[in-house]
mmCIF file with all atom_site columns, C-alpha atoms and ligand atoms in Angstrom:
data_model
loop_
_atom_site.group_PDB
_atom_site.id
_atom_site.type_symbol
_atom_site.label_atom_id
_atom_site.label_alt_id
_atom_site.label_comp_id
_atom_site.label_asym_id
_atom_site.label_entity_id
_atom_site.label_seq_id
_atom_site.pdbx_PDB_ins_code
_atom_site.Cartn_x
_atom_site.Cartn_y
_atom_site.Cartn_z
_atom_site.occupancy
_atom_site.B_iso_or_equiv
_atom_site.pdbx_formal_charge
_atom_site.auth_seq_id
_atom_site.auth_comp_id
_atom_site.auth_asym_id
_atom_site.auth_atom_id
_atom_site.pdbx_PDB_model_num
ATOM   1   C  CA  . MET A 1 1   ? -5.313  0.284   -99.713  1.00 0.00 ? 1   MET A CA  1
ATOM   2   C  CA  . THR A 1 2   ? -4.754  2.240   -96.570  1.00 0.00 ? 2   THR A CA  1
ATOM   3   C  CA  . THR A 1 3   ? -6.722  5.251   -95.544  1.00 0.00 ? 3   THR A CA  1
ATOM   4   C  CA  . ARG A 1 4   ? -5.105  7.329   -92.879  1.00 0.00 ? 4   ARG A CA  1
ATOM   5   C  CA  . THR A 1 5   ? -7.203  9.959   -91.244  1.00 0.00 ? 5   THR A CA  1
ATOM   6   C  CA  . THR A 1 6   ? -6.066  12.480  -88.717  1.00 0.00 ? 6   THR A CA  1
ATOM   7   C  CA  . GLY A 1 7   ? -6.769  11.651  -85.107  1.00 0.00 ? 7   GLY A CA  1
ATOM   8   C  CA  . GLU A 1 8   ? -7.509  7.983   -84.577  1.00 0.00 ? 8   GLU A CA  1
ATOM   9   C  CA  . PRO A 1 9   ? -5.049  6.068   -86.770  1.00 0.00 ? 9   PRO A CA  1
ATOM   10  C  CA  . GLN A 1 10  ? -6.662  3.222   -88.648  1.00 0.00 ? 10  GLN A CA  1
ATOM   11  C  CA  . ARG A 1 11  ? -4.734  0.007   -88.320  1.00 0.00 ? 11  ARG A CA  1
ATOM   12  C  CA  . VAL A 1 12  ? -4.565  -2.404  -91.210  1.00 0.00 ? 12  VAL A CA  1
ATOM   13  C  CA  . PHE A 1 13  ? -2.428  -5.144  -89.723  1.00 0.00 ? 13  PHE A CA  1
ATOM   14  C  CA  . ASP A 1 14  ? -3.114  -7.452  -86.818  1.00 0.00 ? 14  ASP A CA  1
ATOM   15  C  CA  . LEU A 1 15  ? -0.306  -7.418  -84.271  1.00 0.00 ? 15  LEU A CA  1
ATOM   16  C  CA  . SER A 1 16  ? -1.279  -10.276 -81.976  1.00 0.00 ? 16  SER A CA  1
ATOM   17  C  CA  . GLY A 1 17  ? 1.807   -12.425 -82.608  1.00 0.00 ? 17  GLY A CA  1
ATOM   18  C  CA  . GLY A 1 18  ? 3.710   -10.903 -79.712  1.00 0.00 ? 18  GLY A CA  1
ATOM   19  C  CA  . ARG A 1 19  ? 6.923   -10.499 -81.736  1.00 0.00 ? 19  ARG A CA  1
ATOM   20  C  CA  . LEU A 1 20  ? 7.650   -8.367  -84.789  1.00 0.00 ? 20  LEU A CA  1
ATOM   21  C  CA  . CYS A 1 21  ? 8.758   -11.361 -86.865  1.00 0.00 ? 21  CYS A CA  1
ATOM   22  C  CA  . LEU A 1 22  ? 5.570   -13.311 -86.064  1.00 0.00 ? 22  LEU A CA  1
ATOM   23  C  CA  . ASP A 1 23  ? 3.347   -10.310 -86.798  1.00 0.00 ? 23  ASP A CA  1
ATOM   24  C  CA  . PHE A 1 24  ? 5.149   -10.109 -90.117  1.00 0.00 ? 24  PHE A CA  1
ATOM   25  C  CA  . ALA A 1 25  ? 4.523   -13.820 -90.788  1.00 0.00 ? 25  ALA A CA  1
ATOM   26  C  CA  . ASN A 1 26  ? 0.863   -13.153 -89.935  1.00 0.00 ? 26  ASN A CA  1
ATOM   27  C  CA  . THR A 1 27  ? 0.446   -10.698 -92.815  1.00 0.00 ? 27  THR A CA  1
ATOM   28  C  CA  . VAL A 1 28  ? -1.094  -13.698 -94.581  1.00 0.00 ? 28  VAL A CA  1
ATOM   29  C  CA  . ALA A 1 29  ? -4.455  -14.418 -92.984  1.00 0.00 ? 29  ALA A CA  1
ATOM   30  C  CA  . GLY A 1 30  ? -6.473  -17.574 -93.425  1.00 0.00 ? 30  GLY A CA  1
ATOM   31  C  CA  . MET A 1 31  ? -4.643  -20.795 -94.239  1.00 0.00 ? 31  MET A CA  1
ATOM   32  C  CA  . ARG A 1 32  ? -1.492  -20.820 -96.306  1.00 0.00 ? 32  ARG A CA  1
ATOM   33  C  CA  . GLY A 1 33  ? -1.740  -23.255 -99.173  1.00 0.00 ? 33  GLY A CA  1
ATOM   34  C  CA  . THR A 1 34  ? -5.527  -23.547 -99.193  1.00 0.00 ? 34  THR A CA  1
ATOM   35  C  CA  . SER A 1 35  ? -7.261  -20.257 -98.350  1.00 0.00 ? 35  SER A CA  1
ATOM   36  C  CA  . PRO A 1 36  ? -4.643  -17.532 -97.863  1.00 0.00 ? 36  PRO A CA  1
ATOM   37  C  CA  . ARG A 1 37  ? -5.666  -13.880 -97.629  1.00 0.00 ? 37  ARG A CA  1
ATOM   38  C  CA  . GLU A 1 38  ? -2.660  -11.782 -98.557  1.00 0.00 ? 38  GLU A CA  1
ATOM   39  C  CA  . HIS A 1 39  ? -2.310  -8.463  -96.732  1.00 0.00 ? 39  HIS A CA  1
ATOM   40  C  CA  . LEU A 1 40  ? 0.998   -7.458  -98.297  1.00 0.00 ? 40  LEU A CA  1
ATOM   41  C  CA  . GLY A 1 41  ? 0.452   -6.541  -101.919 1.00 0.00 ? 41  GLY A CA  1
ATOM   42  C  CA  . SER A 1 42  ? 3.201   -4.039  -102.592 1.00 0.00 ? 42  SER A CA  1
ATOM   43  C  CA  . TYR A 1 43  ? 6.263   -2.264  -101.254 1.00 0.00 ? 43  TYR A CA  1
ATOM   44  C  CA  . ALA A 1 44  ? 3.947   0.460   -99.908  1.00 0.00 ? 44  ALA A CA  1
ATOM   45  C  CA  . ASP A 1 45  ? 2.151   -2.178  -97.813  1.00 0.00 ? 45  ASP A CA  1
ATOM   46  C  CA  . LEU A 1 46  ? 5.507   -3.303  -96.423  1.00 0.00 ? 46  LEU A CA  1
ATOM   47  C  CA  . VAL A 1 47  ? 6.231   0.272   -95.313  1.00 0.00 ? 47  VAL A CA  1
ATOM   48  C  CA  . GLU A 1 48  ? 2.751   0.507   -93.793  1.00 0.00 ? 48  GLU A CA  1
ATOM   49  C  CA  . PHE A 1 49  ? 3.336   -2.705  -91.846  1.00 0.00 ? 49  PHE A CA  1
ATOM   50  C  CA  . ALA A 1 50  ? 6.694   -1.426  -90.550  1.00 0.00 ? 50  ALA A CA  1
ATOM   51  C  CA  . LEU A 1 51  ? 5.031   1.800   -89.472  1.00 0.00 ? 51  LEU A CA  1
ATOM   52  C  CA  . GLU A 1 52  ? 2.133   0.114   -87.659  1.00 0.00 ? 52  GLU A CA  1
ATOM   53  C  CA  . ALA A 1 53  ? 4.393   -2.452  -86.034  1.00 0.00 ? 53  ALA A CA  1
ATOM   54  C  CA  . GLY A 1 54  ? 6.759   0.264   -84.785  1.00 0.00 ? 54  GLY A CA  1
ATOM   55  C  CA  . ALA A 1 55  ? 9.655   -0.949  -86.939  1.00 0.00 ? 55  ALA A CA  1
ATOM   56  C  CA  . ALA A 1 56  ? 9.794   2.384   -88.769  1.00 0.00 ? 56  ALA A CA  1
ATOM   57  C  CA  . GLY A 1 57  ? 8.904   5.932   -87.782  1.00 0.00 ? 57  GLY A CA  1
ATOM   58  C  CA  . GLU A 1 58  ? 6.704   8.347   -89.736  1.00 0.00 ? 58  GLU A CA  1
ATOM   59  C  CA  . ALA A 1 59  ? 9.647   10.311  -91.137  1.00 0.00 ? 59  ALA A CA  1
ATOM   60  C  CA  . GLN A 1 60  ? 11.439  7.145   -92.256  1.00 0.00 ? 60  GLN A CA  1
ATOM   61  C  CA  . ALA A 1 61  ? 8.237   5.793   -93.812  1.00 0.00 ? 61  ALA A CA  1
ATOM   62  C  CA  . ARG A 1 62  ? 7.828   9.009   -95.804  1.00 0.00 ? 62  ARG A CA  1
ATOM   63  C  CA  . ARG A 1 63  ? 11.435  8.805   -97.013  1.00 0.00 ? 63  ARG A CA  1
ATOM   64  C  CA  . LEU A 1 64  ? 11.038  5.153   -97.998  1.00 0.00 ? 64  LEU A CA  1
ATOM   65  C  CA  . ARG A 1 65  ? 7.827   5.839   -99.944  1.00 0.00 ? 65  ARG A CA  1
ATOM   66  C  CA  . ALA A 1 66  ? 9.481   8.719   -101.807 1.00 0.00 ? 66  ALA A CA  1
ATOM   67  C  CA  . GLU A 1 67  ? 12.561  6.597   -102.534 1.00 0.00 ? 67  GLU A CA  1
ATOM   68  C  CA  . ALA A 1 68  ? 10.360  3.727   -103.790 1.00 0.00 ? 68  ALA A CA  1
ATOM   69  C  CA  . ARG A 1 69  ? 8.596   6.116   -106.188 1.00 0.00 ? 69  ARG A CA  1
ATOM   70  C  CA  . ARG A 1 70  ? 11.988  7.136   -107.558 1.00 0.00 ? 70  ARG A CA  1
ATOM   71  C  CA  . ARG A 1 71  ? 13.231  3.545   -107.897 1.00 0.00 ? 71  ARG A CA  1
ATOM   72  C  CA  . PRO A 1 72  ? 10.142  1.400   -108.552 1.00 0.00 ? 72  PRO A CA  1
ATOM   73  C  CA  . ARG A 1 73  ? 12.031  -1.618  -109.889 1.00 0.00 ? 73  ARG A CA  1
ATOM   74  C  CA  . GLU A 1 74  ? 14.293  -1.793  -106.872 1.00 0.00 ? 74  GLU A CA  1
ATOM   75  C  CA  . ALA A 1 75  ? 11.289  -1.356  -104.598 1.00 0.00 ? 75  ALA A CA  1
ATOM   76  C  CA  . GLU A 1 76  ? 9.648   -4.291  -106.333 1.00 0.00 ? 76  GLU A CA  1
ATOM   77  C  CA  . ALA A 1 77  ? 12.779  -6.405  -105.892 1.00 0.00 ? 77  ALA A CA  1
ATOM   78  C  CA  . THR A 1 78  ? 12.883  -5.495  -102.182 1.00 0.00 ? 78  THR A CA  1
ATOM   79  C  CA  . PHE A 1 79  ? 9.219   -6.425  -101.894 1.00 0.00 ? 79  PHE A CA  1
ATOM   80  C  CA  . ALA A 1 80  ? 9.968   -9.859  -103.398 1.00 0.00 ? 80  ALA A CA  1
ATOM   81  C  CA  . GLU A 1 81  ? 12.826  -10.193 -100.902 1.00 0.00 ? 81  GLU A CA  1
ATOM   82  C  CA  . ALA A 1 82  ? 10.414  -9.328  -98.074  1.00 0.00 ? 82  ALA A CA  1
ATOM   83  C  CA  . ILE A 1 83  ? 7.967   -12.045 -99.125  1.00 0.00 ? 83  ILE A CA  1
ATOM   84  C  CA  . ALA A 1 84  ? 10.788  -14.604 -99.387  1.00 0.00 ? 84  ALA A CA  1
ATOM   85  C  CA  . LEU A 1 85  ? 11.983  -13.653 -95.888  1.00 0.00 ? 85  LEU A CA  1
ATOM   86  C  CA  . ARG A 1 86  ? 8.435   -13.831 -94.550  1.00 0.00 ? 86  ARG A CA  1
ATOM   87  C  CA  . GLU A 1 87  ? 7.817   -17.304 -95.926  1.00 0.00 ? 87  GLU A CA  1
ATOM   88  C  CA  . ALA A 1 88  ? 11.203  -18.599 -94.696  1.00 0.00 ? 88  ALA A CA  1
ATOM   89  C  CA  . LEU A 1 89  ? 10.481  -17.362 -91.204  1.00 0.00 ? 89  LEU A CA  1
ATOM   90  C  CA  . TYR A 1 90  ? 6.903   -18.636 -91.313  1.00 0.00 ? 90  TYR A CA  1
ATOM   91  C  CA  . ARG A 1 91  ? 8.037   -22.144 -92.308  1.00 0.00 ? 91  ARG A CA  1
ATOM   92  C  CA  . THR A 1 92  ? 10.778  -22.124 -89.699  1.00 0.00 ? 92  THR A CA  1
ATOM   93  C  CA  . PHE A 1 93  ? 8.543   -21.112 -86.797  1.00 0.00 ? 93  PHE A CA  1
ATOM   94  C  CA  . VAL A 1 94  ? 5.567   -23.227 -87.800  1.00 0.00 ? 94  VAL A CA  1
ATOM   95  C  CA  . ALA A 1 95  ? 7.897   -26.245 -87.941  1.00 0.00 ? 95  ALA A CA  1
ATOM   96  C  CA  . ARG A 1 96  ? 9.211   -25.470 -84.440  1.00 0.00 ? 96  ARG A CA  1
ATOM   97  C  CA  . ALA A 1 97  ? 5.672   -24.897 -83.135  1.00 0.00 ? 97  ALA A CA  1
ATOM   98  C  CA  . ARG A 1 98  ? 4.699   -28.334 -84.411  1.00 0.00 ? 98  ARG A CA  1
ATOM   99  C  CA  . GLY A 1 99  ? 7.749   -30.065 -83.005  1.00 0.00 ? 99  GLY A CA  1
ATOM   100 C  CA  . GLU A 1 100 ? 9.335   -30.527 -86.420  1.00 0.00 ? 100 GLU A CA  1
ATOM   101 C  CA  . GLU A 1 101 ? 12.791  -29.677 -87.703  1.00 0.00 ? 101 GLU A CA  1
ATOM   102 C  CA  . PRO A 1 102 ? 12.903  -26.460 -89.788  1.00 0.00 ? 102 PRO A CA  1
ATOM   103 C  CA  . GLY A 1 103 ? 14.321  -26.795 -93.279  1.00 0.00 ? 103 GLY A CA  1
ATOM   104 C  CA  . ARG A 1 104 ? 18.018  -26.127 -93.854  1.00 0.00 ? 104 ARG A CA  1
ATOM   105 C  CA  . ALA A 1 105 ? 17.334  -23.760 -96.766  1.00 0.00 ? 105 ALA A CA  1
ATOM   106 C  CA  . ASP A 1 106 ? 14.985  -21.655 -94.628  1.00 0.00 ? 106 ASP A CA  1
ATOM   107 C  CA  . LEU A 1 107 ? 17.507  -21.424 -91.792  1.00 0.00 ? 107 LEU A CA  1
ATOM   108 C  CA  . ASP A 1 108 ? 20.186  -20.412 -94.292  1.00 0.00 ? 108 ASP A CA  1
ATOM   109 C  CA  . HIS A 1 109 ? 17.825  -17.762 -95.620  1.00 0.00 ? 109 HIS A CA  1
ATOM   110 C  CA  . LEU A 1 110 ? 17.228  -16.376 -92.105  1.00 0.00 ? 110 LEU A CA  1
ATOM   111 C  CA  . SER A 1 111 ? 20.922  -16.486 -91.381  1.00 0.00 ? 111 SER A CA  1
ATOM   112 C  CA  . GLY A 1 112 ? 21.700  -14.457 -94.507  1.00 0.00 ? 112 GLY A CA  1
ATOM   113 C  CA  . ALA A 1 113 ? 18.952  -11.939 -93.698  1.00 0.00 ? 113 ALA A CA  1
ATOM   114 C  CA  . THR A 1 114 ? 20.293  -11.624 -90.131  1.00 0.00 ? 114 THR A CA  1
ATOM   115 C  CA  . SER A 1 115 ? 23.828  -10.892 -91.249  1.00 0.00 ? 115 SER A CA  1
ATOM   116 C  CA  . ARG A 1 116 ? 22.613  -8.305  -93.786  1.00 0.00 ? 116 ARG A CA  1
ATOM   117 C  CA  . ALA A 1 117 ? 20.493  -6.696  -91.059  1.00 0.00 ? 117 ALA A CA  1
ATOM   118 C  CA  . LEU A 1 118 ? 23.241  -6.591  -88.438  1.00 0.00 ? 118 LEU A CA  1
ATOM   119 C  CA  . ALA A 1 119 ? 25.612  -4.953  -90.933  1.00 0.00 ? 119 ALA A CA  1
ATOM   120 C  CA  . HIS A 1 120 ? 23.291  -1.918  -90.686  1.00 0.00 ? 120 HIS A CA  1
ATOM   121 C  CA  . ARG A 1 121 ? 23.434  -1.605  -86.908  1.00 0.00 ? 121 ARG A CA  1
ATOM   122 C  CA  . ARG A 1 122 ? 24.938  1.687   -85.763  1.00 0.00 ? 122 ARG A CA  1
ATOM   123 C  CA  . LEU A 1 123 ? 25.797  3.377   -82.501  1.00 0.00 ? 123 LEU A CA  1
ATOM   124 C  CA  . VAL A 1 124 ? 23.604  6.437   -82.235  1.00 0.00 ? 124 VAL A CA  1
ATOM   125 C  CA  . ARG A 1 125 ? 23.338  9.302   -79.783  1.00 0.00 ? 125 ARG A CA  1
ATOM   126 C  CA  . ASP A 1 126 ? 20.485  8.791   -77.300  1.00 0.00 ? 126 ASP A CA  1
ATOM   127 C  CA  . GLY A 1 127 ? 19.938  11.684  -74.904  1.00 0.00 ? 127 GLY A CA  1
ATOM   128 C  CA  . ASP A 1 128 ? 23.282  12.101  -73.153  1.00 0.00 ? 128 ASP A CA  1
ATOM   129 C  CA  . GLY A 1 129 ? 24.136  8.444   -73.831  1.00 0.00 ? 129 GLY A CA  1
ATOM   130 C  CA  . TYR A 1 130 ? 24.189  6.066   -76.765  1.00 0.00 ? 130 TYR A CA  1
ATOM   131 C  CA  . ALA A 1 131 ? 21.955  3.365   -78.173  1.00 0.00 ? 131 ALA A CA  1
ATOM   132 C  CA  . LEU A 1 132 ? 21.980  0.762   -80.900  1.00 0.00 ? 132 LEU A CA  1
ATOM   133 C  CA  . GLY A 1 133 ? 20.213  2.268   -83.879  1.00 0.00 ? 133 GLY A CA  1
ATOM   134 C  CA  . TRP A 1 134 ? 20.115  1.611   -87.588  1.00 0.00 ? 134 TRP A CA  1
ATOM   135 C  CA  . ASP A 1 135 ? 21.938  3.084   -90.528  1.00 0.00 ? 135 ASP A CA  1
ATOM   136 C  CA  . ASP A 1 136 ? 19.453  5.757   -91.654  1.00 0.00 ? 136 ASP A CA  1
ATOM   137 C  CA  . SER A 1 137 ? 20.508  6.082   -95.275  1.00 0.00 ? 137 SER A CA  1
ATOM   138 C  CA  . PRO A 1 138 ? 17.339  6.939   -97.210  1.00 0.00 ? 138 PRO A CA  1
ATOM   139 C  CA  . ALA A 1 139 ? 18.610  4.868   -100.149 1.00 0.00 ? 139 ALA A CA  1
ATOM   140 C  CA  . ALA A 1 140 ? 18.225  1.605   -98.232  1.00 0.00 ? 140 ALA A CA  1
ATOM   141 C  CA  . LEU A 1 141 ? 14.843  0.352   -99.402  1.00 0.00 ? 141 LEU A CA  1
ATOM   142 C  CA  . ASP A 1 142 ? 15.289  -2.856  -97.436  1.00 0.00 ? 142 ASP A CA  1
ATOM   143 C  CA  . ALA A 1 143 ? 15.507  -1.022  -94.089  1.00 0.00 ? 143 ALA A CA  1
ATOM   144 C  CA  . PRO A 1 144 ? 12.075  -2.366  -92.975  1.00 0.00 ? 144 PRO A CA  1
ATOM   145 C  CA  . LEU A 1 145 ? 13.468  -5.898  -93.246  1.00 0.00 ? 145 LEU A CA  1
ATOM   146 C  CA  . TRP A 1 146 ? 16.357  -5.356  -90.823  1.00 0.00 ? 146 TRP A CA  1
ATOM   147 C  CA  . PRO A 1 147 ? 14.418  -5.231  -87.550  1.00 0.00 ? 147 PRO A CA  1
ATOM   148 C  CA  . ILE A 1 148 ? 12.219  -8.106  -88.778  1.00 0.00 ? 148 ILE A CA  1
ATOM   149 C  CA  . ALA A 1 149 ? 15.252  -10.308 -89.474  1.00 0.00 ? 149 ALA A CA  1
ATOM   150 C  CA  . GLU A 1 150 ? 16.780  -9.313  -86.147  1.00 0.00 ? 150 GLU A CA  1
ATOM   151 C  CA  . SER A 1 151 ? 13.528  -10.146 -84.368  1.00 0.00 ? 151 SER A CA  1
ATOM   152 C  CA  . ALA A 1 152 ? 13.472  -13.602 -85.998  1.00 0.00 ? 152 ALA A CA  1
ATOM   153 C  CA  . ALA A 1 153 ? 17.097  -14.206 -84.956  1.00 0.00 ? 153 ALA A CA  1
ATOM   154 C  CA  . ALA A 1 154 ? 16.366  -13.093 -81.371  1.00 0.00 ? 154 ALA A CA  1
ATOM   155 C  CA  . LEU A 1 155 ? 13.347  -15.391 -81.133  1.00 0.00 ? 155 LEU A CA  1
ATOM   156 C  CA  . LEU A 1 156 ? 15.173  -18.352 -82.661  1.00 0.00 ? 156 LEU A CA  1
ATOM   157 C  CA  . THR A 1 157 ? 18.076  -17.969 -80.261  1.00 0.00 ? 157 THR A CA  1
ATOM   158 C  CA  . SER A 1 158 ? 15.955  -17.455 -77.159  1.00 0.00 ? 158 SER A CA  1
ATOM   159 C  CA  . ARG A 1 159 ? 15.297  -20.915 -75.830  1.00 0.00 ? 159 ARG A CA  1
ATOM   160 C  CA  . ASP A 1 160 ? 12.452  -20.086 -73.463  1.00 0.00 ? 160 ASP A CA  1
ATOM   161 C  CA  . GLU A 1 161 ? 10.590  -17.906 -75.956  1.00 0.00 ? 161 GLU A CA  1
ATOM   162 C  CA  . LEU A 1 162 ? 11.105  -20.305 -78.831  1.00 0.00 ? 162 LEU A CA  1
ATOM   163 C  CA  . GLU A 1 163 ? 9.372   -23.004 -76.823  1.00 0.00 ? 163 GLU A CA  1
ATOM   164 C  CA  . ARG A 1 164 ? 6.390   -20.701 -76.471  1.00 0.00 ? 164 ARG A CA  1
ATOM   165 C  CA  . VAL A 1 165 ? 5.894   -20.163 -80.198  1.00 0.00 ? 165 VAL A CA  1
ATOM   166 C  CA  . ARG A 1 166 ? 2.546   -21.644 -81.227  1.00 0.00 ? 166 ARG A CA  1
ATOM   167 C  CA  . VAL A 1 167 ? 0.503   -21.912 -84.369  1.00 0.00 ? 167 VAL A CA  1
ATOM   168 C  CA  . CYS A 1 168 ? -3.225  -21.200 -84.004  1.00 0.00 ? 168 CYS A CA  1
ATOM   169 C  CA  . GLY A 1 169 ? -5.411  -24.170 -83.020  1.00 0.00 ? 169 GLY A CA  1
ATOM   170 C  CA  . MET A 1 170 ? -7.339  -23.659 -86.262  1.00 0.00 ? 170 MET A CA  1
ATOM   171 C  CA  . PHE A 1 171 ? -4.228  -24.849 -88.146  1.00 0.00 ? 171 PHE A CA  1
ATOM   172 C  CA  . ASP A 1 172 ? -5.420  -28.426 -87.679  1.00 0.00 ? 172 ASP A CA  1
ATOM   173 C  CA  . GLU A 1 173 ? -8.748  -27.458 -89.266  1.00 0.00 ? 173 GLU A CA  1
ATOM   174 C  CA  . ALA A 1 174 ? -6.753  -25.956 -92.170  1.00 0.00 ? 174 ALA A CA  1
ATOM   175 C  CA  . GLU A 1 175 ? -8.306  -22.552 -91.431  1.00 0.00 ? 175 GLU A CA  1
ATOM   176 C  CA  . CYS A 1 176 ? -5.597  -20.419 -89.835  1.00 0.00 ? 176 CYS A CA  1
ATOM   177 C  CA  . SER A 1 177 ? -1.821  -20.390 -89.948  1.00 0.00 ? 177 SER A CA  1
ATOM   178 C  CA  . TRP A 1 178 ? -1.122  -17.504 -87.589  1.00 0.00 ? 178 TRP A CA  1
ATOM   179 C  CA  . LEU A 1 179 ? 1.783   -17.724 -85.198  1.00 0.00 ? 179 LEU A CA  1
ATOM   180 C  CA  . PHE A 1 180 ? 2.103   -16.224 -81.734  1.00 0.00 ? 180 PHE A CA  1
ATOM   181 C  CA  . VAL A 1 181 ? 4.191   -16.392 -78.574  1.00 0.00 ? 181 VAL A CA  1
ATOM   182 C  CA  . ASP A 1 182 ? 2.155   -17.928 -75.767  1.00 0.00 ? 182 ASP A CA  1
ATOM   183 C  CA  . GLN A 1 183 ? 2.810   -15.553 -72.848  1.00 0.00 ? 183 GLN A CA  1
ATOM   184 C  CA  . THR A 1 184 ? 0.367   -17.208 -70.476  1.00 0.00 ? 184 THR A CA  1
ATOM   185 C  CA  . ARG A 1 185 ? 1.927   -18.544 -67.302  1.00 0.00 ? 185 ARG A CA  1
ATOM   186 C  CA  . ALA A 1 186 ? 0.321   -21.971 -67.749  1.00 0.00 ? 186 ALA A CA  1
ATOM   187 C  CA  . ARG A 1 187 ? 1.117   -21.993 -71.483  1.00 0.00 ? 187 ARG A CA  1
ATOM   188 C  CA  . THR A 1 188 ? -2.521  -22.543 -72.405  1.00 0.00 ? 188 THR A CA  1
ATOM   189 C  CA  . ARG A 1 189 ? -3.123  -20.016 -75.204  1.00 0.00 ? 189 ARG A CA  1
ATOM   190 C  CA  . ARG A 1 190 ? -4.462  -21.940 -78.184  1.00 0.00 ? 190 ARG A CA  1
ATOM   191 C  CA  . TRP A 1 191 ? -5.854  -19.344 -80.557  1.00 0.00 ? 191 TRP A CA  1
ATOM   192 C  CA  . CYS A 1 192 ? -4.375  -16.469 -82.502  1.00 0.00 ? 192 CYS A CA  1
ATOM   193 C  CA  . SER A 1 193 ? -7.257  -14.435 -81.147  1.00 0.00 ? 193 SER A CA  1
ATOM   194 C  CA  . MET A 1 194 ? -10.162 -15.322 -78.872  1.00 0.00 ? 194 MET A CA  1
ATOM   195 C  CA  . LYS A 1 195 ? -12.384 -12.930 -80.859  1.00 0.00 ? 195 LYS A CA  1
ATOM   196 C  CA  . ASP A 1 196 ? -11.846 -14.772 -84.111  1.00 0.00 ? 196 ASP A CA  1
ATOM   197 C  CA  . CYS A 1 197 ? -10.576 -18.378 -84.110  1.00 0.00 ? 197 CYS A CA  1
ATOM   198 C  CA  . GLY A 1 198 ? -11.271 -18.931 -80.400  1.00 0.00 ? 198 GLY A CA  1
ATOM   199 C  CA  . ASN A 1 199 ? -14.940 -18.025 -80.776  1.00 0.00 ? 199 ASN A CA  1
ATOM   200 C  CA  . ARG A 1 200 ? -15.281 -20.049 -83.943  1.00 0.00 ? 200 ARG A CA  1
ATOM   201 C  CA  . ALA A 1 201 ? -13.895 -23.135 -82.206  1.00 0.00 ? 201 ALA A CA  1
ATOM   202 C  CA  . LYS A 1 202 ? -16.170 -22.571 -79.212  1.00 0.00 ? 202 LYS A CA  1
ATOM   203 C  CA  . ALA A 1 203 ? -19.253 -22.254 -81.443  1.00 0.00 ? 203 ALA A CA  1
ATOM   204 C  CA  . ARG A 1 204 ? -18.304 -25.478 -83.209  1.00 0.00 ? 204 ARG A CA  1
ATOM   205 C  CA  . ARG A 1 205 ? -17.888 -27.409 -79.978  1.00 0.00 ? 205 ARG A CA  1
ATOM   206 C  CA  . HIS A 1 206 ? -21.265 -26.066 -78.890  1.00 0.00 ? 206 HIS A CA  1
ATOM   207 C  CA  . HIS A 1 207 ? -22.975 -27.221 -82.113  1.00 0.00 ? 207 HIS A CA  1
ATOM   208 C  CA  . ALA A 1 208 ? -21.303 -30.623 -81.913  1.00 0.00 ? 208 ALA A CA  1
ATOM   209 C  CA  . ARG A 1 209 ? -22.578 -31.066 -78.364  1.00 0.00 ? 209 ARG A CA  1
ATOM   210 C  CA  . ALA A 1 210 ? -26.073 -29.908 -79.359  1.00 0.00 ? 210 ALA A CA  1
ATOM   211 C  CA  . ARG A 1 211 ? -26.130 -32.464 -82.188  1.00 0.00 ? 211 ARG A CA  1
ATOM   212 C  CA  . GLU A 1 212 ? -25.069 -35.258 -79.867  1.00 0.00 ? 212 GLU A CA  1
ATOM   213 C  CA  . ALA A 1 213 ? -27.667 -34.305 -77.281  1.00 0.00 ? 213 ALA A CA  1
ATOM   214 C  CA  . GLY A 1 214 ? -30.467 -33.744 -79.792  1.00 0.00 ? 214 GLY A CA  1
ATOM   215 C  CA  . PRO A 1 215 ? -32.926 -36.418 -80.966  1.00 0.00 ? 215 PRO A CA  1
ATOM   216 C  CA  . GLY A 1 216 ? -31.138 -38.713 -83.485  1.00 0.00 ? 216 GLY A CA  1
HETATM 217 ZN ZN1 . ZN  B 2 .   ? -6.322  -18.341 -85.797  1.00 0.00 ? 301 ZN  B ZN1 1
#
C-alpha cells in the first residue's frame, strides 16, 4: 500500500530499466518462476506505477482511481490485461537479451496492445503548436497501458537500443529477472543496480576468493 505524504514524494517502484516498458516488466522483483516478489497487486497499483513512471499525471491518476471505484469489475479486467501485457513483454525482451527468439504468441500480444494503444493517439494543442497526446476520456481504464505498449513497440523496433537490452547478471543465479537498457558506451553494465545485485555479486566473489586463499 502506498503512503503519499506532502513534500518529498515516496516512491514505490524502481525505475532503473531505462525505458517505461522495462520498468513495467520490473514490477516483479526477485526471480520469476522461483522467488518472485510482486509489486503490482491491484488496479490502484497500476495507476501508482503510471504516476511514478511519468506515464500519467496527477489529475489523470485521480480520474482513473475514481473511475475504477465506480467500475470495479472492469478495473479488475484491465488489471488482468496489464499483467498479461507485462508478462508478454517480459518474455519477449528477456528472450532477446539472452539471444533467443521471442515467442510468436507474445509478439502477437504486443502487436495487439500496440495497435490498441495507437488508436488512442490524438493531436493536441501544445503552446502555440501541436503535439502527439492521448485520448483523455476518463472512461478509458486501460489508458495507463497505452504508453507502456508504445514504449515496448519503440524499443522492439529500435535496432541499436534493442541490442542494448540486458537481463541482470543475477538471472544466471536464478535470483533476479530485471531488465534494463545498457547505456554505457562500452556496453559493460551487468547488474540491474550496483547497490543491490552488483554488490551481492561482488561480495560473493570476495568470499569465494577468501575460501580459495584460506587454509584448506
Ligand atoms: Zn538484479
